[in-house]
Structures are given as structure tokens and as C-alpha cells.
PDB file of C-alpha atoms in Angstrom:
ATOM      1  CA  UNK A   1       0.000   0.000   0.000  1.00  0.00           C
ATOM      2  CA  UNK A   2       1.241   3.696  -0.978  1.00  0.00           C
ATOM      3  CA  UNK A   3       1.488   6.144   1.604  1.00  0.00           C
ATOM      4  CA  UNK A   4      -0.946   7.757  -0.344  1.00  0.00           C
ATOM      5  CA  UNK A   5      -3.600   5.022   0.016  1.00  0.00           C
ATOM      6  CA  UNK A   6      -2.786   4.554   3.686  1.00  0.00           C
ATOM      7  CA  UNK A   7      -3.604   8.086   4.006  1.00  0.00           C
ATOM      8  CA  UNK A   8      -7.110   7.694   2.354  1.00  0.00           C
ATOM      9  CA  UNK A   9      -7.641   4.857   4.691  1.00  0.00           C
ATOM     10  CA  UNK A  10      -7.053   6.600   7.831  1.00  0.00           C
ATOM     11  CA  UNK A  11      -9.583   9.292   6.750  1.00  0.00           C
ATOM     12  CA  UNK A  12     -11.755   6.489   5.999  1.00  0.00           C
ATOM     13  CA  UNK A  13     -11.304   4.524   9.251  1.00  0.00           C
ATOM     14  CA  UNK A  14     -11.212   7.054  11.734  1.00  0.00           C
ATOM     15  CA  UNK A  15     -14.975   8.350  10.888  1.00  0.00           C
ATOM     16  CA  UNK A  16     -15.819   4.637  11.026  1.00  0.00           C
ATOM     17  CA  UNK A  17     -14.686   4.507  14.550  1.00  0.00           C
ATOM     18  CA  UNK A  18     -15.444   7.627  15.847  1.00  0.00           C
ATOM     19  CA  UNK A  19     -19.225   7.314  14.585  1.00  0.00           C
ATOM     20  CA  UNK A  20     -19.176   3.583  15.843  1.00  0.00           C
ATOM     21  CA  UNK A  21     -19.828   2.489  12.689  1.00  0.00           C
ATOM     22  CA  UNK A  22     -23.034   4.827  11.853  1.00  0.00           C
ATOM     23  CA  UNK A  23     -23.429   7.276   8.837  1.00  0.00           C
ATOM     24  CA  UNK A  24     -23.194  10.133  11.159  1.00  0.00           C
ATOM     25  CA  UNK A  25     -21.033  11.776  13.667  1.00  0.00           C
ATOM     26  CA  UNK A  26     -22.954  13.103  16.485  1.00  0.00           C
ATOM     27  CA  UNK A  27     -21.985  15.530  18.948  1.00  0.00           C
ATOM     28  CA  UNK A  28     -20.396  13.719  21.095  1.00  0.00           C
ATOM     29  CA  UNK A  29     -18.460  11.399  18.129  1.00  0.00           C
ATOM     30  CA  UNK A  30     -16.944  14.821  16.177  1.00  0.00           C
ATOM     31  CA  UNK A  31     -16.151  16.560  19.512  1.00  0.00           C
ATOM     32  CA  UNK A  32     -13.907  13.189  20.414  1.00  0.00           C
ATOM     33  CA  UNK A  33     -12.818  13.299  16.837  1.00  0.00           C
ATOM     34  CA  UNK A  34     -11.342  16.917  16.244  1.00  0.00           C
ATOM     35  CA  UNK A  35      -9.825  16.474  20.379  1.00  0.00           C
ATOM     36  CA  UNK A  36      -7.927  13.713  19.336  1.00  0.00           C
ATOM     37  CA  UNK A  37      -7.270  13.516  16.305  1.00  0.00           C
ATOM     38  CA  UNK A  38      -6.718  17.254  15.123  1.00  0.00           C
ATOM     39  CA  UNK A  39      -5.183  19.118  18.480  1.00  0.00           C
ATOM     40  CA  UNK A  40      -1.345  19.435  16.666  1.00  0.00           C
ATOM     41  CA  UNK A  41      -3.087  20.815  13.418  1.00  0.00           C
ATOM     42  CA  UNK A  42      -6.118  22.966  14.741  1.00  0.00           C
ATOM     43  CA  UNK A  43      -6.505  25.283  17.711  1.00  0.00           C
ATOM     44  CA  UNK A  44      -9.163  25.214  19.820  1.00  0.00           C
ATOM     45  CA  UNK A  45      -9.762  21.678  19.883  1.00  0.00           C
ATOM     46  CA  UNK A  46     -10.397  21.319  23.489  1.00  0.00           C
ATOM     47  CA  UNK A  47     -12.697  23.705  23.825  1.00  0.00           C
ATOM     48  CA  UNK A  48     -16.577  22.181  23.100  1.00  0.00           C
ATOM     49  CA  UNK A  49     -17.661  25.543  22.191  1.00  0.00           C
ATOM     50  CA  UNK A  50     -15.276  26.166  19.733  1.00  0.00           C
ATOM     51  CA  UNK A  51     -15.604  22.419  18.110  1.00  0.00           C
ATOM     52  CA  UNK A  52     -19.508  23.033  18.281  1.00  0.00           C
ATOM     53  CA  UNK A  53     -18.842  26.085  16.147  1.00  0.00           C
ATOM     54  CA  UNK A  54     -16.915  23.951  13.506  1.00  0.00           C
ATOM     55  CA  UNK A  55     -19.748  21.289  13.699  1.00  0.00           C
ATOM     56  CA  UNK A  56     -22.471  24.168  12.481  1.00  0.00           C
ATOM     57  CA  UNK A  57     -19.631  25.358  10.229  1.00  0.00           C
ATOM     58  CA  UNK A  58     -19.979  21.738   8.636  1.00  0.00           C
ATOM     59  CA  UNK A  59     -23.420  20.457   9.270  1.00  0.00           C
ATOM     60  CA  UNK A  60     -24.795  21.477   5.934  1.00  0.00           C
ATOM     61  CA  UNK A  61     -28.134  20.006   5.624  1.00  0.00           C
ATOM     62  CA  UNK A  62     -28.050  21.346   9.923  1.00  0.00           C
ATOM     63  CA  UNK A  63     -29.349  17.870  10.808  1.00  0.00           C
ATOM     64  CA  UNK A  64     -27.089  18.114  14.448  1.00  0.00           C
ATOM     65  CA  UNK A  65     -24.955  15.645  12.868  1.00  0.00           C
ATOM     66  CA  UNK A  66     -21.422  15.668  10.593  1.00  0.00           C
ATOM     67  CA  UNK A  67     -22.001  13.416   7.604  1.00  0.00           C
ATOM     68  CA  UNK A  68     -19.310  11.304   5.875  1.00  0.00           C
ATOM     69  CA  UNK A  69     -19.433  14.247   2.817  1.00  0.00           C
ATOM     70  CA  UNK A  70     -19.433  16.965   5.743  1.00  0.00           C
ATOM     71  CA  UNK A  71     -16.527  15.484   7.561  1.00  0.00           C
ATOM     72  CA  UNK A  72     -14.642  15.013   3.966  1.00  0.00           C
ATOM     73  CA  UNK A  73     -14.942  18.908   4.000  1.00  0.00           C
ATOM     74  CA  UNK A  74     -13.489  19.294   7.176  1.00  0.00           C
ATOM     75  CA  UNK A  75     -10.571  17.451   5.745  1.00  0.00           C
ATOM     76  CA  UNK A  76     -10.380  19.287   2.877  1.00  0.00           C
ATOM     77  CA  UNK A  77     -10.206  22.865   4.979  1.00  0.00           C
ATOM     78  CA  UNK A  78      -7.455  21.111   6.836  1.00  0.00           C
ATOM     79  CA  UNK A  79      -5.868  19.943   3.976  1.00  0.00           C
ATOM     80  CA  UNK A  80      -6.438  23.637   2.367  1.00  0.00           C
ATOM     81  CA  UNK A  81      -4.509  25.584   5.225  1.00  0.00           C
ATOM     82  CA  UNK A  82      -1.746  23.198   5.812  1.00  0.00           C
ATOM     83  CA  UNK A  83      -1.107  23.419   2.065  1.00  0.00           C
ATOM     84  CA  UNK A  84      -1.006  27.262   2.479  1.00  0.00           C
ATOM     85  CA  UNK A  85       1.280  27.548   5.542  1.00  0.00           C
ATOM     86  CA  UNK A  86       3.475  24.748   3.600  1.00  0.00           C
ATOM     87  CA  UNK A  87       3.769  27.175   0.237  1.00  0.00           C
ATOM     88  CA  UNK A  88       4.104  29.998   2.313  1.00  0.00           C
ATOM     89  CA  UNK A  89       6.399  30.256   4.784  1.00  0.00           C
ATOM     90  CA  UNK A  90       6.683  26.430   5.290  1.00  0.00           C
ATOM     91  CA  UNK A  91       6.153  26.509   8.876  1.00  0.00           C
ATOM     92  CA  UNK A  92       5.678  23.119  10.809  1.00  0.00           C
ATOM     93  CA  UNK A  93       6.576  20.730   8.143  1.00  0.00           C
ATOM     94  CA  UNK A  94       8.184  18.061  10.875  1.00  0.00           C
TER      95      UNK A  94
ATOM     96  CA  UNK B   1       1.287  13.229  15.003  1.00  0.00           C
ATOM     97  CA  UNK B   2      -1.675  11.103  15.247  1.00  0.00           C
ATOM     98  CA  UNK B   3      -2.206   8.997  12.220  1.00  0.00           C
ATOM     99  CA  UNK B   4      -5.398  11.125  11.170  1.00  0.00           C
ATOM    100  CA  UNK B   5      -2.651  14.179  11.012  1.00  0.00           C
ATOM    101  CA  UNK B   6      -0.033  12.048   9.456  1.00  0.00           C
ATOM    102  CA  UNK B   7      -2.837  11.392   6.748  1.00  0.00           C
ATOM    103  CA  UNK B   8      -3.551  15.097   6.301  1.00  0.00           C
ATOM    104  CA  UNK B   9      -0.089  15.864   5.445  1.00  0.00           C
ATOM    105  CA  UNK B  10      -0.236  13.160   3.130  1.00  0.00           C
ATOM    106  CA  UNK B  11      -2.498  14.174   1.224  1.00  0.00           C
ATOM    107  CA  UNK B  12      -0.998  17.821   0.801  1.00  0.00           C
ATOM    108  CA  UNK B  13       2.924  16.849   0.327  1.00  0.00           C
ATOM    109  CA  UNK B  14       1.988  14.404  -2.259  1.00  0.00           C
ATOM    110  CA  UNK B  15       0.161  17.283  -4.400  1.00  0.00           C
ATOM    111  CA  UNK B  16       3.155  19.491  -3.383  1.00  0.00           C
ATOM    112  CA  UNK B  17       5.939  16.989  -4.823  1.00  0.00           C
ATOM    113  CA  UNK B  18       3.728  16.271  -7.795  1.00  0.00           C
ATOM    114  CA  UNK B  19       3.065  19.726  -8.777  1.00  0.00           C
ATOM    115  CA  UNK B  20       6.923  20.099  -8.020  1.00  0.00           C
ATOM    116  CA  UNK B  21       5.328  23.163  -5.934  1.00  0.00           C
ATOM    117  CA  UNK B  22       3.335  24.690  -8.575  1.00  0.00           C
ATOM    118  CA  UNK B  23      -0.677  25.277  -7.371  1.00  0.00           C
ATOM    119  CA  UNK B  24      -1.411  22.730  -9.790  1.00  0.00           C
ATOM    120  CA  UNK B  25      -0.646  19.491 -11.247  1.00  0.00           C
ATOM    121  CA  UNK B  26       0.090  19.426 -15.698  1.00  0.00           C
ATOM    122  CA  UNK B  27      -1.615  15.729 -17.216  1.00  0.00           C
ATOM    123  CA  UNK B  28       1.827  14.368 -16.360  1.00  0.00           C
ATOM    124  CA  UNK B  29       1.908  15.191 -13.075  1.00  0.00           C
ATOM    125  CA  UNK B  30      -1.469  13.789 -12.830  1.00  0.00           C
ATOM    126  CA  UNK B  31      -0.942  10.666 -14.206  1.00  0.00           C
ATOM    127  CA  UNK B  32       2.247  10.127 -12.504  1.00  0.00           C
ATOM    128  CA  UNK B  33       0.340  10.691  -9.021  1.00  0.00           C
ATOM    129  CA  UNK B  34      -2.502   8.284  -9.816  1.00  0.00           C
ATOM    130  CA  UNK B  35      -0.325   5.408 -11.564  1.00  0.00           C
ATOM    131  CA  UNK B  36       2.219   5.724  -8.804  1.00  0.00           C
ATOM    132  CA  UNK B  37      -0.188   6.475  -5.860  1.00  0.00           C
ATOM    133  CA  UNK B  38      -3.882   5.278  -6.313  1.00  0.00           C
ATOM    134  CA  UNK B  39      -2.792   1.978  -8.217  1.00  0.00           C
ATOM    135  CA  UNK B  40      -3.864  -0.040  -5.531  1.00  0.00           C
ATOM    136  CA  UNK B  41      -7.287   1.300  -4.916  1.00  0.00           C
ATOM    137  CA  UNK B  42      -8.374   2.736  -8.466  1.00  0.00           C
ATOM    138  CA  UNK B  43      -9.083   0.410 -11.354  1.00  0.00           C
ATOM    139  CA  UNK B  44      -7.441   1.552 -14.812  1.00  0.00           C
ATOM    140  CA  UNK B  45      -4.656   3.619 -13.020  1.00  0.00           C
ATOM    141  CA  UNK B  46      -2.044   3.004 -15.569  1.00  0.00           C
ATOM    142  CA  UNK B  47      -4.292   3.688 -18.649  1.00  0.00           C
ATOM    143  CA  UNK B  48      -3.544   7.498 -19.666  1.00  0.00           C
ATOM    144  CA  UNK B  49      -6.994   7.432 -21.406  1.00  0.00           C
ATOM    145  CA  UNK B  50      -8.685   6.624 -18.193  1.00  0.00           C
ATOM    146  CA  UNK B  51      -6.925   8.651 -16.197  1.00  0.00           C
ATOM    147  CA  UNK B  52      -6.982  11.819 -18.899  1.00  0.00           C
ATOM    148  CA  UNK B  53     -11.283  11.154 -18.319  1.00  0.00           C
ATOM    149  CA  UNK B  54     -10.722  11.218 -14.948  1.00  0.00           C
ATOM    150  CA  UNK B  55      -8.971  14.490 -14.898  1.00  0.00           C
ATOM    151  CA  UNK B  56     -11.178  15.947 -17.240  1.00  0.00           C
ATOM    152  CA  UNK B  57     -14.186  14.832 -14.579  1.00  0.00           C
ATOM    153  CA  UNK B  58     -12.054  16.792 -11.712  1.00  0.00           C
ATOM    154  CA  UNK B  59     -11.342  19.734 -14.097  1.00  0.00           C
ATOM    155  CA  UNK B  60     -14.119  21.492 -12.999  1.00  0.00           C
ATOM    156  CA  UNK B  61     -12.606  24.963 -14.800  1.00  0.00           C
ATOM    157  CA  UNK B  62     -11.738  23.110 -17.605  1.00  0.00           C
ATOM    158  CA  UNK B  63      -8.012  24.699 -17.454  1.00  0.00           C
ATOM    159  CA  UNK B  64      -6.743  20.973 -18.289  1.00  0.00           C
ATOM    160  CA  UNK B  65      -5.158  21.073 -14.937  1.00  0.00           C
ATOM    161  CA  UNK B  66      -6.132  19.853 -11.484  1.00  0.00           C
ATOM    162  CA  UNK B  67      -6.036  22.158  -8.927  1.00  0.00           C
ATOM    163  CA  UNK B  68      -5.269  21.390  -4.917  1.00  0.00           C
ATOM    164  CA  UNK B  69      -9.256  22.034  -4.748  1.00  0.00           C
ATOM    165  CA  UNK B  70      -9.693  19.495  -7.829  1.00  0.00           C
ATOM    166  CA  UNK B  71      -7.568  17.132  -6.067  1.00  0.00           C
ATOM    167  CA  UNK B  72      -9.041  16.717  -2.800  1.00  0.00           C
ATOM    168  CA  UNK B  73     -12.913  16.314  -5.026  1.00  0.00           C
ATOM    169  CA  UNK B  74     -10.173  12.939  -6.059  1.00  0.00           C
ATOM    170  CA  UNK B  75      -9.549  12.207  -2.205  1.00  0.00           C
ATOM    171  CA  UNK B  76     -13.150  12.480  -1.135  1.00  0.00           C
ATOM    172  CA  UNK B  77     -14.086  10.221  -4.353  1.00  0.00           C
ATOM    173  CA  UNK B  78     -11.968   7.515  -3.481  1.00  0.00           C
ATOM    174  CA  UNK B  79     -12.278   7.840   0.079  1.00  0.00           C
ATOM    175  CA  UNK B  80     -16.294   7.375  -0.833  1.00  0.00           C
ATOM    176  CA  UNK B  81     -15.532   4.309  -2.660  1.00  0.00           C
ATOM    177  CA  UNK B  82     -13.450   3.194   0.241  1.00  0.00           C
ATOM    178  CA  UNK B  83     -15.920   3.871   3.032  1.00  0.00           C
ATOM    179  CA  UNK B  84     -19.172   2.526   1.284  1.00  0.00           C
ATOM    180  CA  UNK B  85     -16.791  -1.615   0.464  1.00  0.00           C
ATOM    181  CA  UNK B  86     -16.087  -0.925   3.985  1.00  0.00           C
ATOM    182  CA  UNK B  87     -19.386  -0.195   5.648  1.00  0.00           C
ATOM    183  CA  UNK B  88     -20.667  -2.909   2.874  1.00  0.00           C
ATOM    184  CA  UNK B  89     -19.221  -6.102   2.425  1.00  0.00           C
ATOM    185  CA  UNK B  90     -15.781  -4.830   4.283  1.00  0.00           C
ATOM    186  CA  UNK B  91     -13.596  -5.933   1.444  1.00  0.00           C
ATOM    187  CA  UNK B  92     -10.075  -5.094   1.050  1.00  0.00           C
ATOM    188  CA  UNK B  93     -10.406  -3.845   4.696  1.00  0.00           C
ATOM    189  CA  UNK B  94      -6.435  -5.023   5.611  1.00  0.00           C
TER     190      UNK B  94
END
């Protein structure tokens, strides 16, 4: 497997666990997510008021819940400002 | 890192070294990241007709390049694909 695909996987596997298998993350599930997961990347992530922020920022179809396609956009934002501060002034590429 | 992290970065320094830095990535480039990266979870990865329709389905300004934003519609595609043989019959889930 590339690093590439192991990559993909991760994304993939880490909703699947975090939403215990169901189509959506719920409160709880995305708070435990971005905590864990996203504290080196993303400030904030301890706070629940903060994270609850990001949820609405998400939650698209404002069902409560972040959907696989909601969470992919989280990834993507991620994605999007680490690729910035790379080009940029290439801060934090350990 | 956590692995979700680790995945992140993935995603972005393989665009980066593709693109050799550039904002986006020429056919070759392309084709070089999907035969070399996605082989092993994409059908047709080493066909540069498939691959040129694939592009031109991500092209979304029809520039003939893909963009960071064009690529990461690619990463939430395939992680899709990846998440619904999971959830499914969890093939290919080693």
C-alpha cells in the first residue's frame, strides 16, 4: 500500500470509529474526533464551544450531525490551510 | 502526530511533490500521481486514457489542470468508494 492510500484509509477509518460504525457523527463522536485527532493541526480543539462552532460550520443540511461528505470537508479545509502555511512560509513541516 | 494528522499531510505533500510546488498538477503530473499512488485502490490507473477522463471529470474549470481544490474532489471520491466496500461487504479492509 502507498502512503498515499494509507492516508485515504485513515480518513476512511477514523470516521468509522469515531461514529461507531453509523453514517453520522454526532456531537459527542466529532467533539472526540477533532480532540484527538486534530489538536497538533487545529486550535481550539479542546474547547466544546469552539468544536460546536466547527460542527455548524460543517453540518450542511443542519441535521445536528457531521455526515461522511461533511466530515470530507473538514478534511479538505485542513488539507487547504496546511497546504497554504506549507507554500508559504513552510512553517511546521516536521 | 496522530495517524489522522499524518494522513492530512499526506495528502498535501503528495500534491506538493507532484506539482513540483506549482498550485497545480500538468496531465503528467497527474498521471504520474494516480499510476504511482492510487494503483492499488483505483481500477485503470495506468491507462492514460482513463486517467486523462478522470482528470477531465475533476477539471471542474476546464483549465486541463487539477487544482489542490480538484484534487481533494479525487480524495473524497476515493475515500467514498473506500468507506461505502467498507461499511458494505468490508472488502479489502487489511
Amino acid at each position: 500500500m502507498t502512503d498515499m492510500e494509507a492516508a485515504i484509509k485513515t480518513v476512511v477509518t477514523t470516521f468509522i470509529s469515531s461514529s461507531k460504525g453509523k453514517d453520522n457523527l454526532d456531537k459527542k463522536g466529532f467533539q472526540k474526533l477533532v480532540s484527538k485527532q486534530l489538536g497538533g493541526i487545529m486550535e481550539d480543539t479542546n474547547s466544546s464551544s469552539a468544536v460546536e462552532e466547527l460542527k455548524r460550520g460543517l453540518d450542511e443540511n443542519n441535521d445536528g450531525k457531521v455526515s461522511f461528505q461533511e466530515y470530507l470537508s473538514l478534511i479538505g479545509y485542513v488539507a487547504n490551510s496546511l497546504s497554504q502555511s506549507k507554500c508559504g512560509t513552510n512553517a511546521d513541516a516536521s
